[in-house]
C-alpha positions as a Markdown table, in Angstrom:
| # | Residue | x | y | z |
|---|---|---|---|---|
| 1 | Unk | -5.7 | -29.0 | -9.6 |
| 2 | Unk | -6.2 | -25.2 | -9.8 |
| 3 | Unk | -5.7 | -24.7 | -5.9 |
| 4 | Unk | -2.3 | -27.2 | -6.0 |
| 5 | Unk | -0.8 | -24.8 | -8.6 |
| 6 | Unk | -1.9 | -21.8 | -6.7 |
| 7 | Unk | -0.5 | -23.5 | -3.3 |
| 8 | Unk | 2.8 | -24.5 | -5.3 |
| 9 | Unk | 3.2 | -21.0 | -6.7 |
| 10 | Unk | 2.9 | -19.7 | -2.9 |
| 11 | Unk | 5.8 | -21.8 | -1.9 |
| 12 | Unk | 7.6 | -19.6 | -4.7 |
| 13 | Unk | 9.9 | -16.4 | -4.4 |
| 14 | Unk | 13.3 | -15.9 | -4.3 |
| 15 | Unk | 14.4 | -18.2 | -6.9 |
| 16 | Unk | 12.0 | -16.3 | -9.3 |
| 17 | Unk | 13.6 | -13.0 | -8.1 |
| 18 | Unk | 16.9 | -14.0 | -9.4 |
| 19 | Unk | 15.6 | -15.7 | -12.5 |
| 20 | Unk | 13.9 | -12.2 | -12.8 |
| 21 | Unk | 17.1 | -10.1 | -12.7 |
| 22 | Unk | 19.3 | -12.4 | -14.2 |
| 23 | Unk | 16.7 | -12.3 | -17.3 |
| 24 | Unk | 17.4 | -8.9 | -18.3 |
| 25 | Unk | 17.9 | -7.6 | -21.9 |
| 26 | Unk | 21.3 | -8.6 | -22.1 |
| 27 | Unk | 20.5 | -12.1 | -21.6 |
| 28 | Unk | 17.7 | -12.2 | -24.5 |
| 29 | Unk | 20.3 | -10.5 | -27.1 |
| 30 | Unk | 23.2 | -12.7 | -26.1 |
| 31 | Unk | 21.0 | -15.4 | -26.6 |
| 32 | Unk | 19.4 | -14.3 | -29.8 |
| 33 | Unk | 23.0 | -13.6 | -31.1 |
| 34 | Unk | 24.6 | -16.6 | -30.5 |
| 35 | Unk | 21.4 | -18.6 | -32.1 |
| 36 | Unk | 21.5 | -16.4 | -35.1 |
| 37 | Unk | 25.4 | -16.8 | -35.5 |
| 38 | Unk | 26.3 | -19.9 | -34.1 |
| 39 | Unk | 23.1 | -22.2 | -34.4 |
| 40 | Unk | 22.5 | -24.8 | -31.8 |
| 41 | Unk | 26.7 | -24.9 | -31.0 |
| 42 | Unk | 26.5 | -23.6 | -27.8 |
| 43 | Unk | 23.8 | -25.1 | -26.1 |
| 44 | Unk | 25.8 | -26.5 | -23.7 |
| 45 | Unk | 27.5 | -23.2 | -22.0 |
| 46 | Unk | 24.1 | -23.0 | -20.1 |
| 47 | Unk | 24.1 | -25.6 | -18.9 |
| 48 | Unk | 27.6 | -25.5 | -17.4 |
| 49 | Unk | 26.5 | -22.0 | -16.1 |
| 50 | Unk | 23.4 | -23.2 | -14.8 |
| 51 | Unk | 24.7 | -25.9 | -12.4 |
| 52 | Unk | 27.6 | -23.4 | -11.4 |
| 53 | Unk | 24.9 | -20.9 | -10.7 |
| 54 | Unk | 22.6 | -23.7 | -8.8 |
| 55 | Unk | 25.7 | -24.8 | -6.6 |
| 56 | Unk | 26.6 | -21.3 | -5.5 |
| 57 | Unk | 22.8 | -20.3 | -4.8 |
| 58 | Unk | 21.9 | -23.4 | -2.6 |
| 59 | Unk | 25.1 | -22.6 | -0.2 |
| 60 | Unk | 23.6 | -19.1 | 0.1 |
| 61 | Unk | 20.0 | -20.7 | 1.0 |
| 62 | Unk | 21.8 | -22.5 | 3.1 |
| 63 | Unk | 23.3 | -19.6 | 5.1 |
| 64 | Unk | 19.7 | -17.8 | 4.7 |
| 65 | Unk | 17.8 | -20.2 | 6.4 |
| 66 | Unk | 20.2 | -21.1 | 9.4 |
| 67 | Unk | 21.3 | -17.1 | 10.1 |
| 68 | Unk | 19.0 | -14.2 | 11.7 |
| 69 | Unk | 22.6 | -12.0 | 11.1 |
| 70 | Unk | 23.3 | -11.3 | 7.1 |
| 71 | Unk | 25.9 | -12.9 | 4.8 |
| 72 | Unk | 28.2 | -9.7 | 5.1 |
| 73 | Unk | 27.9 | -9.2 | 8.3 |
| 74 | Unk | 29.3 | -13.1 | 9.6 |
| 75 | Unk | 31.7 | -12.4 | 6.9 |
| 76 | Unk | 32.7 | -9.0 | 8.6 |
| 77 | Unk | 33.2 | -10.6 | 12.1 |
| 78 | Unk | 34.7 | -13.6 | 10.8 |
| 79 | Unk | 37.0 | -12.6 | 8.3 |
| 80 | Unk | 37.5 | -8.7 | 8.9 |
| 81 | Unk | 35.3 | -6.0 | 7.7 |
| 82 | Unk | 37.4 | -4.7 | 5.1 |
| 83 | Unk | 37.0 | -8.2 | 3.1 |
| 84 | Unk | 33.3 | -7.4 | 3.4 |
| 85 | Unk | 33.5 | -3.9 | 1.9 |
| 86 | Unk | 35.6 | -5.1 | -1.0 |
| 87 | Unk | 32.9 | -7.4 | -1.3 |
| 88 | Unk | 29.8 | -5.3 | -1.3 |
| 89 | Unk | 32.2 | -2.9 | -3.9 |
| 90 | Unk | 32.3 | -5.5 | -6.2 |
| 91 | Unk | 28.6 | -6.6 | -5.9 |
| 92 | Unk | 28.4 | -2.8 | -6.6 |
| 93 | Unk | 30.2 | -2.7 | -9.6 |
| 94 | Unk | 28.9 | -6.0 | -10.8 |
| 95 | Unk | 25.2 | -4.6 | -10.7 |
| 96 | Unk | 26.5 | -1.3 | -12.3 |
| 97 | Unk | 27.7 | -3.2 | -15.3 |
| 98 | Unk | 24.3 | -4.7 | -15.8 |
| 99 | Unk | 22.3 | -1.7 | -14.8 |
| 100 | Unk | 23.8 | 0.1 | -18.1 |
| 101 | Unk | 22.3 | -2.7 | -20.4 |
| 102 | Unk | 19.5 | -2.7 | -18.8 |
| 103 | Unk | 18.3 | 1.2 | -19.6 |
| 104 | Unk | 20.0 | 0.2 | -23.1 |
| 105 | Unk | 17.1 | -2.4 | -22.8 |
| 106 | Unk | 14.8 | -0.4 | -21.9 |
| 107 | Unk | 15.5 | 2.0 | -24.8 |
| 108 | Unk | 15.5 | -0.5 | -27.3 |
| 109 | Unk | 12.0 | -2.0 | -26.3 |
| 110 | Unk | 10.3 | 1.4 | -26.7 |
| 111 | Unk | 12.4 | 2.3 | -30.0 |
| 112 | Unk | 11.1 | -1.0 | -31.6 |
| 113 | Unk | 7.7 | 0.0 | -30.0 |
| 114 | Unk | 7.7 | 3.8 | -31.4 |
| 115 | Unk | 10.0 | 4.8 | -33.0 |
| 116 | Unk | 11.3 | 7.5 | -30.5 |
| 117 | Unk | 15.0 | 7.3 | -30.0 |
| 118 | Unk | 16.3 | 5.0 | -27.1 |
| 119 | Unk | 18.5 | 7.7 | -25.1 |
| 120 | Unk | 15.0 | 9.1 | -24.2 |
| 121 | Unk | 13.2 | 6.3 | -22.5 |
| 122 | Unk | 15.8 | 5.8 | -19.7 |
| 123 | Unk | 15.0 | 9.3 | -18.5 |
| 124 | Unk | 11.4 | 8.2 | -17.9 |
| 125 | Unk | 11.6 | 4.7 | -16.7 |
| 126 | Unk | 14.4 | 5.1 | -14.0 |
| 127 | Unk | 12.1 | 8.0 | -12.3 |
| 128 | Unk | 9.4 | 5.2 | -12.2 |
| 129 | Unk | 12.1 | 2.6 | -10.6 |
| 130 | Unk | 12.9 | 4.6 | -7.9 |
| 131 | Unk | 9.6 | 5.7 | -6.6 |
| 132 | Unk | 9.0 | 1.8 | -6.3 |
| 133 | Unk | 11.7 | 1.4 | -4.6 |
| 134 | Unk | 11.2 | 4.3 | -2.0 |
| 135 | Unk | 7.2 | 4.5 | -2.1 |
| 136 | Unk | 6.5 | 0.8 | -2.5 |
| 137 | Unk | 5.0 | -0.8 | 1.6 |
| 138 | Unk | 6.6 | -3.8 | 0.7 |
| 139 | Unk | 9.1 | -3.9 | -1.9 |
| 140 | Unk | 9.9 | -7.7 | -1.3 |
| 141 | Unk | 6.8 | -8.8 | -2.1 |
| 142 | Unk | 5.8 | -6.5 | -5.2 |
| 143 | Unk | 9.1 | -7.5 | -6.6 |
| 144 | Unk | 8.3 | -11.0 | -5.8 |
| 145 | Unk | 4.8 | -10.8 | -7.7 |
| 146 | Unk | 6.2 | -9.1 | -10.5 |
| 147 | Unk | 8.8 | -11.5 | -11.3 |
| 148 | Unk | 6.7 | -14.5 | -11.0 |
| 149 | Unk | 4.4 | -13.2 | -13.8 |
| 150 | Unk | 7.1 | -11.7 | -16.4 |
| 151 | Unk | 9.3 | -14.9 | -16.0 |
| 152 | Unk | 5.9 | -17.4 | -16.8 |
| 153 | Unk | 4.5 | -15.4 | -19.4 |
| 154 | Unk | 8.1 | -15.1 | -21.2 |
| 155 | Unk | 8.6 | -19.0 | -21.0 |
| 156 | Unk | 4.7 | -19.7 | -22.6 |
| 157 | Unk | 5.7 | -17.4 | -25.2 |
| 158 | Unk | 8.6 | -19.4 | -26.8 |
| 159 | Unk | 7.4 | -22.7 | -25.7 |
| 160 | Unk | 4.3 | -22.5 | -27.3 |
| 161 | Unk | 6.6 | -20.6 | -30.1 |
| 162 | Unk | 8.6 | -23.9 | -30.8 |
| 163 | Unk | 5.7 | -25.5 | -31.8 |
| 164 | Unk | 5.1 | -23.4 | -34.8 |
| 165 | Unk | 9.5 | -23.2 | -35.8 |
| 166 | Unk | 10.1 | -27.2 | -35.5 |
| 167 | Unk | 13.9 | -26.8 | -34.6 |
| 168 | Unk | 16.0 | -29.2 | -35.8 |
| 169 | Unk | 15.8 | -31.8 | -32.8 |
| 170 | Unk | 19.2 | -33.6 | -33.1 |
| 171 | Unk | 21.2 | -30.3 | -34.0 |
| 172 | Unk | 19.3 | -29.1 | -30.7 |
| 173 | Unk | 20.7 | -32.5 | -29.1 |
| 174 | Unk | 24.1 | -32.1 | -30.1 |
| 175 | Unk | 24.2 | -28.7 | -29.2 |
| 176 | Unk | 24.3 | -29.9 | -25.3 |
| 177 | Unk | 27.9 | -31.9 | -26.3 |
| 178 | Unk | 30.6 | -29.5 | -25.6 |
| 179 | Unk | 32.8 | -28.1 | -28.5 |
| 180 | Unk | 35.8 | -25.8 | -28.7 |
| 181 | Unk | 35.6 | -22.1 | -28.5 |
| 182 | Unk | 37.8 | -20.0 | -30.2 |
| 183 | Unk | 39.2 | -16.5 | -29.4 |
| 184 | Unk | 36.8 | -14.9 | -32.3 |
| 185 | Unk | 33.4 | -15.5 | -30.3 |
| 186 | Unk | 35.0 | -15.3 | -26.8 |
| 187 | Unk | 32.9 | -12.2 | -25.7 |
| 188 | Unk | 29.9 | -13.5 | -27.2 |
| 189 | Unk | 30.2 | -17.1 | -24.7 |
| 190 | Unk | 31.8 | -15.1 | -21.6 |
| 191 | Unk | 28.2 | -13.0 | -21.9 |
| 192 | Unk | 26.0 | -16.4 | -22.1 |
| 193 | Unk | 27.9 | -17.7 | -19.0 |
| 194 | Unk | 26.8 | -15.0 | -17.1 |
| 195 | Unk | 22.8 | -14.7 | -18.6 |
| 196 | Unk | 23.2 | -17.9 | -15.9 |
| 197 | Unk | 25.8 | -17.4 | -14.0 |
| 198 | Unk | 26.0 | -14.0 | -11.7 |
| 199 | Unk | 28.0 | -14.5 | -8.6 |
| 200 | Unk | 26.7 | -11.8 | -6.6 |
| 201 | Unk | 22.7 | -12.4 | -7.2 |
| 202 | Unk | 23.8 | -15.8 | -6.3 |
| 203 | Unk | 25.2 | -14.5 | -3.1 |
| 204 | Unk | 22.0 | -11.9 | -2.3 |
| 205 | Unk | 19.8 | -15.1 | -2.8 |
| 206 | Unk | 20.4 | -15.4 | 0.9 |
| 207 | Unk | 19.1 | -12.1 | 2.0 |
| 208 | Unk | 15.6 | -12.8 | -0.1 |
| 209 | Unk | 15.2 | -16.3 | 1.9 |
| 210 | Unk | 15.9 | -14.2 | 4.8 |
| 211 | Unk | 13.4 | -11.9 | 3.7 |
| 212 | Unk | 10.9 | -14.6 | 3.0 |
| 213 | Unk | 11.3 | -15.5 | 6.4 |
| 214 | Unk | 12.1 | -18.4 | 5.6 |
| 215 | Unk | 14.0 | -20.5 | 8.5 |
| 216 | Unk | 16.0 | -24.3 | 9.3 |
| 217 | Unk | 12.4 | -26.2 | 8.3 |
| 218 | Unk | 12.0 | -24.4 | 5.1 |
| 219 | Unk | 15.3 | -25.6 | 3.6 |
| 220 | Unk | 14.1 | -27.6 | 1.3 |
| 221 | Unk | 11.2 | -26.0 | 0.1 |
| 222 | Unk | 13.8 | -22.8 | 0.0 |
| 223 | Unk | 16.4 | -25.1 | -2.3 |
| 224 | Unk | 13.6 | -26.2 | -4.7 |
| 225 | Unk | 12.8 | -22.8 | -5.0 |
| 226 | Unk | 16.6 | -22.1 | -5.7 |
| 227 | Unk | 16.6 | -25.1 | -7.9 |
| 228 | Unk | 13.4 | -24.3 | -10.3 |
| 229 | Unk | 14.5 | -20.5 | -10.5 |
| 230 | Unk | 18.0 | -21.6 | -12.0 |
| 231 | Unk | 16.3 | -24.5 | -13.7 |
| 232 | Unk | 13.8 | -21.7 | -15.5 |
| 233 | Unk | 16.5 | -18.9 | -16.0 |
| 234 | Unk | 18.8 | -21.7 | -18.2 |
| 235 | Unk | 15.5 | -22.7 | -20.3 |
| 236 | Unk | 14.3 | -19.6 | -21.1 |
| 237 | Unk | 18.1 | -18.9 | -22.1 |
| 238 | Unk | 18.1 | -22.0 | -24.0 |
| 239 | Unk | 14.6 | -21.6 | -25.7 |
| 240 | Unk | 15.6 | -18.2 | -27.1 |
| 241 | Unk | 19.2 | -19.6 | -28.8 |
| 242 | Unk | 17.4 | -22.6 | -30.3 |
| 243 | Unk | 14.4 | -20.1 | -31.7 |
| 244 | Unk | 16.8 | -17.8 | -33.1 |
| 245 | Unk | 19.1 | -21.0 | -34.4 |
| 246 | Unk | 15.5 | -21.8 | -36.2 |
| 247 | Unk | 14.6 | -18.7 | -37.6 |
| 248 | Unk | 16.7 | -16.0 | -37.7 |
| 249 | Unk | 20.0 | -18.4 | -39.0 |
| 250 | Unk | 18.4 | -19.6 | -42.0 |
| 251 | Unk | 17.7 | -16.1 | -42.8 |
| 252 | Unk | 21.3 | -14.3 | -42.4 |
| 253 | Unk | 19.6 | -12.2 | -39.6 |
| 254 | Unk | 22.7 | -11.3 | -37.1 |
| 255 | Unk | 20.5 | -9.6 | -35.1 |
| 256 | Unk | 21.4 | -5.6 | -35.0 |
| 257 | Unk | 17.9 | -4.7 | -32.8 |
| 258 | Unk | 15.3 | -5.8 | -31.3 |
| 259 | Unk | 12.8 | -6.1 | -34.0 |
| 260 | Unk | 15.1 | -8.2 | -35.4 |
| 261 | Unk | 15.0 | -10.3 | -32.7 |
| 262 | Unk | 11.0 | -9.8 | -32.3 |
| 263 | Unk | 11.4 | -11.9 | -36.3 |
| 264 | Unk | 12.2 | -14.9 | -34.1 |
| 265 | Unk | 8.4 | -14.9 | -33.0 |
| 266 | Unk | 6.7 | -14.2 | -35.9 |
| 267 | Unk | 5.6 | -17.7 | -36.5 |
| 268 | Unk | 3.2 | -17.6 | -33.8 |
| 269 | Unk | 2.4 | -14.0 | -33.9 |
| 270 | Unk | 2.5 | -12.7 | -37.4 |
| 271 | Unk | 2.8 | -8.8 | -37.5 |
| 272 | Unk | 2.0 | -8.7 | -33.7 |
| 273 | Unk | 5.5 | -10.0 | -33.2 |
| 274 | Unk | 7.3 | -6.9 | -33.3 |
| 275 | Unk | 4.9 | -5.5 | -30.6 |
| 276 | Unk | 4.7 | -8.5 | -28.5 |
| 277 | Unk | 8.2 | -8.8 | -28.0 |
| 278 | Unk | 8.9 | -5.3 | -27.5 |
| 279 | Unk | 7.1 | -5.1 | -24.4 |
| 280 | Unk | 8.2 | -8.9 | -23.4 |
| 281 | Unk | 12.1 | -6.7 | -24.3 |
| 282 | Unk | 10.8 | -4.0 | -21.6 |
| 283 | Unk | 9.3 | -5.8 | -19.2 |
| 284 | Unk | 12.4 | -8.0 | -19.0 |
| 285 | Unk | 14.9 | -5.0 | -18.7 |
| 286 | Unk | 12.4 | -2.9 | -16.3 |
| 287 | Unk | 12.1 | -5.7 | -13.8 |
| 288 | Unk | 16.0 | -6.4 | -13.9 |
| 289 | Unk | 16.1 | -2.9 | -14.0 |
| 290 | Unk | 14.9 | -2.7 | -10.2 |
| 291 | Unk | 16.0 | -6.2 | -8.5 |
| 292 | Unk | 19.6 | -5.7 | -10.1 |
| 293 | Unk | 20.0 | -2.4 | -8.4 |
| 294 | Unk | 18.7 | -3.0 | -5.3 |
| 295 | Unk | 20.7 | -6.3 | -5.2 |
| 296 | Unk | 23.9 | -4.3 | -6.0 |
| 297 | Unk | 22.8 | -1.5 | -3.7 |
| 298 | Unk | 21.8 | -3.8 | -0.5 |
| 299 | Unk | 25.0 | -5.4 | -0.4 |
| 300 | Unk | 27.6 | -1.8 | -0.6 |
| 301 | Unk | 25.5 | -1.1 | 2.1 |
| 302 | Unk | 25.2 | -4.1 | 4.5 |
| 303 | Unk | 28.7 | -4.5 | 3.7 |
| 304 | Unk | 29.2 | -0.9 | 5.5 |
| 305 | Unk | 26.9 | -1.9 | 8.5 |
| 306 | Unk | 24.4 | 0.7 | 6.8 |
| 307 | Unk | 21.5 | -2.2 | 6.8 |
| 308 | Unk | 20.6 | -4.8 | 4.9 |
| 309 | Unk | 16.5 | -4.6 | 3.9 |
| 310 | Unk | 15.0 | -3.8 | 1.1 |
| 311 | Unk | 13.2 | -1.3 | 3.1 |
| 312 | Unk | 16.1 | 0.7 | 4.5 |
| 313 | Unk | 17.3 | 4.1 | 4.2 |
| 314 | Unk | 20.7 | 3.6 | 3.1 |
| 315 | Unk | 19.9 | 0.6 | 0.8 |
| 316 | Unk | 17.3 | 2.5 | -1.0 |
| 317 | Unk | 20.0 | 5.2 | -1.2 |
| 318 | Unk | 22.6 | 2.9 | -2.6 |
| 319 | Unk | 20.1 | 1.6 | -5.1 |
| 320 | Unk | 18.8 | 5.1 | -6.5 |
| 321 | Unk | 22.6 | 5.8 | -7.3 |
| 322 | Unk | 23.1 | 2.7 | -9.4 |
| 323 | Unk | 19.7 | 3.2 | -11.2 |
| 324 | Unk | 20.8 | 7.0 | -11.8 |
| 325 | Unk | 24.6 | 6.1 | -13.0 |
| 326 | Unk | 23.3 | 3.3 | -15.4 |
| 327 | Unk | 20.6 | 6.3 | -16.7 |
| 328 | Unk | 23.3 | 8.4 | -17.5 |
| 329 | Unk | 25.8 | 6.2 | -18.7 |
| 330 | Unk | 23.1 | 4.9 | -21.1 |
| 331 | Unk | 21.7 | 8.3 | -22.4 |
| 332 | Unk | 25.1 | 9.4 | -23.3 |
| 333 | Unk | 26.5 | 6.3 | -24.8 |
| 334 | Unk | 26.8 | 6.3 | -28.2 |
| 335 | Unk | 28.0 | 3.1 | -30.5 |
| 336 | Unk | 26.6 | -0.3 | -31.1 |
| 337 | Unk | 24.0 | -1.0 | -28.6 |
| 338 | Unk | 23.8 | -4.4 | -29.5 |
| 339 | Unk | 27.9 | -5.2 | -28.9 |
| 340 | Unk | 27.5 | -2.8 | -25.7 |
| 341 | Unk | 24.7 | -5.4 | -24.4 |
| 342 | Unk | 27.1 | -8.2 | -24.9 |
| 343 | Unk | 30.2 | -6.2 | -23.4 |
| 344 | Unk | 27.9 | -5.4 | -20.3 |
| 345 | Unk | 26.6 | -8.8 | -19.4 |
| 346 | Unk | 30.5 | -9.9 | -19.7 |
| 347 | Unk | 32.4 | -7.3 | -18.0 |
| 348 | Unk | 30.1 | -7.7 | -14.8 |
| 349 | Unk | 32.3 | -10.9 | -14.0 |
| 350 | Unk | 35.5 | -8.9 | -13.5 |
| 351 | Unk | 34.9 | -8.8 | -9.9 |
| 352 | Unk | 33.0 | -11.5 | -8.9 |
| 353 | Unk | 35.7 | -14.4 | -8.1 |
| 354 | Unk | 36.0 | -12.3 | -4.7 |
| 355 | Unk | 32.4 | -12.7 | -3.7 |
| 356 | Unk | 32.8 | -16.7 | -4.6 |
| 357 | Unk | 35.8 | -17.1 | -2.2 |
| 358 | Unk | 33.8 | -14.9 | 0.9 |
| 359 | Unk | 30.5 | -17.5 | 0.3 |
| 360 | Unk | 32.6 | -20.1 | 0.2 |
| 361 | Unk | 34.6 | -19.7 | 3.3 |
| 362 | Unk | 31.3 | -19.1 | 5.0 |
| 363 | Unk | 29.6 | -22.3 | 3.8 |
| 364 | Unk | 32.9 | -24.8 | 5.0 |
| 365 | Unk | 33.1 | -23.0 | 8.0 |
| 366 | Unk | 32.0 | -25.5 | 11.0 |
| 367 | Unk | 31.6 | -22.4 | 13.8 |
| 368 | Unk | 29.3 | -21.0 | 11.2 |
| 369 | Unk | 27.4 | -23.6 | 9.4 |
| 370 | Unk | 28.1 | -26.6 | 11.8 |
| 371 | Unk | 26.8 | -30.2 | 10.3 |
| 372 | Unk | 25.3 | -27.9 | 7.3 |
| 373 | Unk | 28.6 | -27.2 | 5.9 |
| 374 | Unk | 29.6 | -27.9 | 2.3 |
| 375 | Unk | 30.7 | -31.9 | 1.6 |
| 376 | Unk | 33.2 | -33.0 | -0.8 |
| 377 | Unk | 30.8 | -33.2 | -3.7 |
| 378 | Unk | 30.2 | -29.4 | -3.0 |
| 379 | Unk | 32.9 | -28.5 | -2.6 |
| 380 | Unk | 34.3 | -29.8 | -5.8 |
| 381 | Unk | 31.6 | -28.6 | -7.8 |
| 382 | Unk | 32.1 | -24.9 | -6.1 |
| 383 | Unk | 35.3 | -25.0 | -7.0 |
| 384 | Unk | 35.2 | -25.8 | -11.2 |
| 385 | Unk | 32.4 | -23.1 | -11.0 |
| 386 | Unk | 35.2 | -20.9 | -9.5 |
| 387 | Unk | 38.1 | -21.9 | -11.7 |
| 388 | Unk | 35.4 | -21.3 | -15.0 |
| 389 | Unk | 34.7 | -17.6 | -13.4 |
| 390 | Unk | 37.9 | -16.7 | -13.0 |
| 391 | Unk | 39.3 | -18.5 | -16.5 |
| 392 | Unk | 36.4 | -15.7 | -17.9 |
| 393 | Unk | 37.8 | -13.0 | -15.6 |
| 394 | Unk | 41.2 | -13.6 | -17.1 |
| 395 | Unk | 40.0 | -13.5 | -20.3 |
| 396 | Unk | 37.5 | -10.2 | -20.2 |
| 397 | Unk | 40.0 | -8.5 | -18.4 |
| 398 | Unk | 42.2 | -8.4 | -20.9 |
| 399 | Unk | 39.1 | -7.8 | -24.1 |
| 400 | Unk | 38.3 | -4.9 | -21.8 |
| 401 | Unk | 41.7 | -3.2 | -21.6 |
| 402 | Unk | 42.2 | -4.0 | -25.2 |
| 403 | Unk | 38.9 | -2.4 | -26.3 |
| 404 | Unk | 39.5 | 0.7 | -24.1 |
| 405 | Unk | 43.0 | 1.3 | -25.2 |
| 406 | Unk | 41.1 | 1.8 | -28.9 |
């Protein structure tokens, strides 16, 4: 039994990568928010993000396992190379929006956990990323180690945690039935659509299968892979809303920091809570931390023709100047780091519709993909994940310029 799970967990990578990055700070406080406001009520926005999320990844397997040449690059011949530089720009951006709520992460984790104030810590923990990324051998695979662990250990925590809270089972049910959403807790559901669905780590997903080495006969160990990343991403996600709907809701808590969302685990941990989650809180934001700027920085730069490893000069460049901006954005900000969270894990959907129409040309194009290019179903399903990105993008745009005209 013991050498079957190790052999399974060898099959393992890429999907757990971008459940890894994806699983960030921002996505344990948007989750612990909406539980503690809103109860079990929005259950159902992961899922609709999930499957968006799982369509969009398994057409970049897809490409991963049938291409030697990167995603960026068939898009540059095919489709002109300035298409794939406002491409990688957006990726850019995108990962820049989540690299500043992850140091605000990171800060918050070690404030719960001493004390000190949180401008200080992403000082000393960006330093730390970037000599991984420049001095690690092989940064695929220490990422790919590292990500395994933090995503199983997080997942025993609250399941075993829901043992000890009883949630309210058919609140938790009908939570999965959709309801309306009103224009007072937009933000707040535009951010829990994207703790699942992220457009351009969907996209990179095929540059880790590539990575993996991973070719034609591995498709569909690669798209189970895909599949039971997503698949843990959404319950972790969902796990965290209906543990704060059981604990911190009954008790007011609207969650202002993260010993207040450390509370949600106090039923299982007593006064080790606090500490516990604190370091589950850093562990989540340093590992994003990493894979979301090296994502970010590996596509500006294969979108350039710079390269497109993890273990290339102008990628590591790329990706030590999004882990430096989002340090010094952080440090400096001042405000509610809680709201900022939300507004980060939001905002990075402004330009991600564009990376959805490039991976989608790819995918239905026969010259390309031949007799693995998206079906009807696929299509279909590709495009309502679309139209809900860009139904968000509409929306955020117009929060953002709102908020910034303040």
């Amino acid at each position: 039994m013991i050498l079957k799970l190790k052999n399974f967990f060898k099959t393992l990578g890429p999907g757990f990568i971008i459940a890894a990055v994806v699983l960030g700070p921002g996505s344990i406080t948007v989750s612990s928010k909406i539980g503690a406001t809103h109860g079990y009520s929005f259950l159902w926005v992961i899922v609709v993000g999930a499957i968006s999320m799982s369509v969009y990844t398994t057409m970049s397997v897809r490409f991963g396992v049938l291409h030697e040449k990167s995603l960026l690059k068939i898009i540059a011949e095919k489709y002109g190379k300035i298409f794939a530089i406002a491409i990688g720009i957006c990726s850019f951006l995108a990962a820049l929006s989540f690299q500043f709520g992850n140091n605000l992460g990171v800060g918050m984790g070690m404030k719960t956990l001493t004390g000190i104030n949180e401008a200080l810590w992403p000082l000393i923990f960006t330093p730390l990323a970037i000599v991984l990324v420049f001095f690690s051998k092989n940064l695929y695979k220490a990422l790919e180690q590292l990500m395994m662990i933090m995503v199983v250990i997080l997942i025993l925590a609250f399941v075993v945690n829901l043992v000890f809270i009883k949630p309210d089972i058919e609140a938790t049910i009908m939570g999965f039935i959709p309801s309306a959403v009103s224009s007072d807790n937009f933000n707040e559901i535009a951010a829990l659509v994207g703790t699942t669905f992220v457009l351009h780590n969907a996209f990179y997903q095929a540059y880790l299968v590539q990575g993996k080495g991973w070719k034609l006969v591995d498709m569909p160990r690669s798209n189970r892979d895909t599949k039971i990343g997503v698949f843990l991403l959404a319950l972790i996600s969902t796990l965290v809303i209906i543990t704060a709907a059981a604990t911190l809701k009954p008790k007011g808590i609207t969650v202002n920091s993260a010993a207040d969302m450390a509370i949600q685990l106090e039923m299982l941990l007593g006064s080790f809570a606090k500490y516990i989650f604190g370091f589950g809180f850093i562990a989540a934001a340093f590992s994003s931390l990493i894979v979301n700027a090296v994502t970010g920085g590996g596509l500006l730069a294969d979108s350039m023709g710079m390269g497109s490893s993890m273990n290339e000069k102008m990628p590591k460049i790329f990706t030590t100047t999004i882990l430096l901006v989002g340090m010094v954005i952080a440090v400096f900000f001042k405000g509610n780091v809680i709201y900022a969270l939300i507004m980060a894990q939001a905002s990075s959907m402004l330009g991600v519709p564009l990376i959805a129409i490039g991976l989608f040309l790819v995918v239905n194009n026969k010259s390309i993909m031949g007799e693995y290019k998206n079906g009807i179903l696929q299509n279909l399903m590709a495009i309502v994940g679309f139209v809900l990105i860009c139904v968000l993008v509409y929306f955020m745009y117009g929060k953002l310029i709102g908020y910034l005209a303040i």
